[in-house]
C-alpha angles and dihedrals in degrees: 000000000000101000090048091050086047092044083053088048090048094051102034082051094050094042093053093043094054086039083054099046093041085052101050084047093053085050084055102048080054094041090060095054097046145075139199124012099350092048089053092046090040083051089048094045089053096052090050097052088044088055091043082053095056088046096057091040088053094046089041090061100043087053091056098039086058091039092052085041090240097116088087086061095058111085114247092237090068099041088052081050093054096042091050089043088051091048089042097055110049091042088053081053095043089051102042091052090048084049090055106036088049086052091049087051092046088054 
């Protein structure tokens, strides 16, 4: 039960990482071929699926390196990294989409 259950999280994780990363790409293909307001949301909405991104590859890999058995083997210190790099990521999105969509309010 627990390597099907892992095999679902490994697809379902793969499969929202690359849903995440098609979509950003799809926001920038619109963010370069526009100006004003929607070109800065467009811009805001690509950085926050990028950083989503990050933050389901991260977790995707975790999820394999403890289900390989591997995860023991990683030094803490980079795992902590990741793991800051993953938080960090997705906060500097979240923030910068608040920053943008609160300016645009404020117009």
């Amino acid at each position: 039960m627990n390597t099907s259950l892992t095999y679902i999280i490994v697809l379902m994780g793969a499969a929202t990482v690359a849903l995440s990363l098609y979509v950003a790409f799809c926001f920038l293909v619109k963010h370069l071929n526009m100006r004003g307001d929607g070109r800065r949301l467009t811009g805001a909405l690509m950085l926050q699926l990028f950083g989503e991104a990050a933050l389901g590859a991260g977790t995707l890999l975790f999820a394999i390196l403890a289900h390989t058995g591997h995860l023991p083997h990683v030094p803490v210190a980079l795992q902590s990294t990741l793991r800051l790099l993953m938080f960090g990521a997705t906060a500097a999105t979240t923030i910068h989409l608040f920053v943008v969509i609160s300016n645009l309010d404020n117009e």
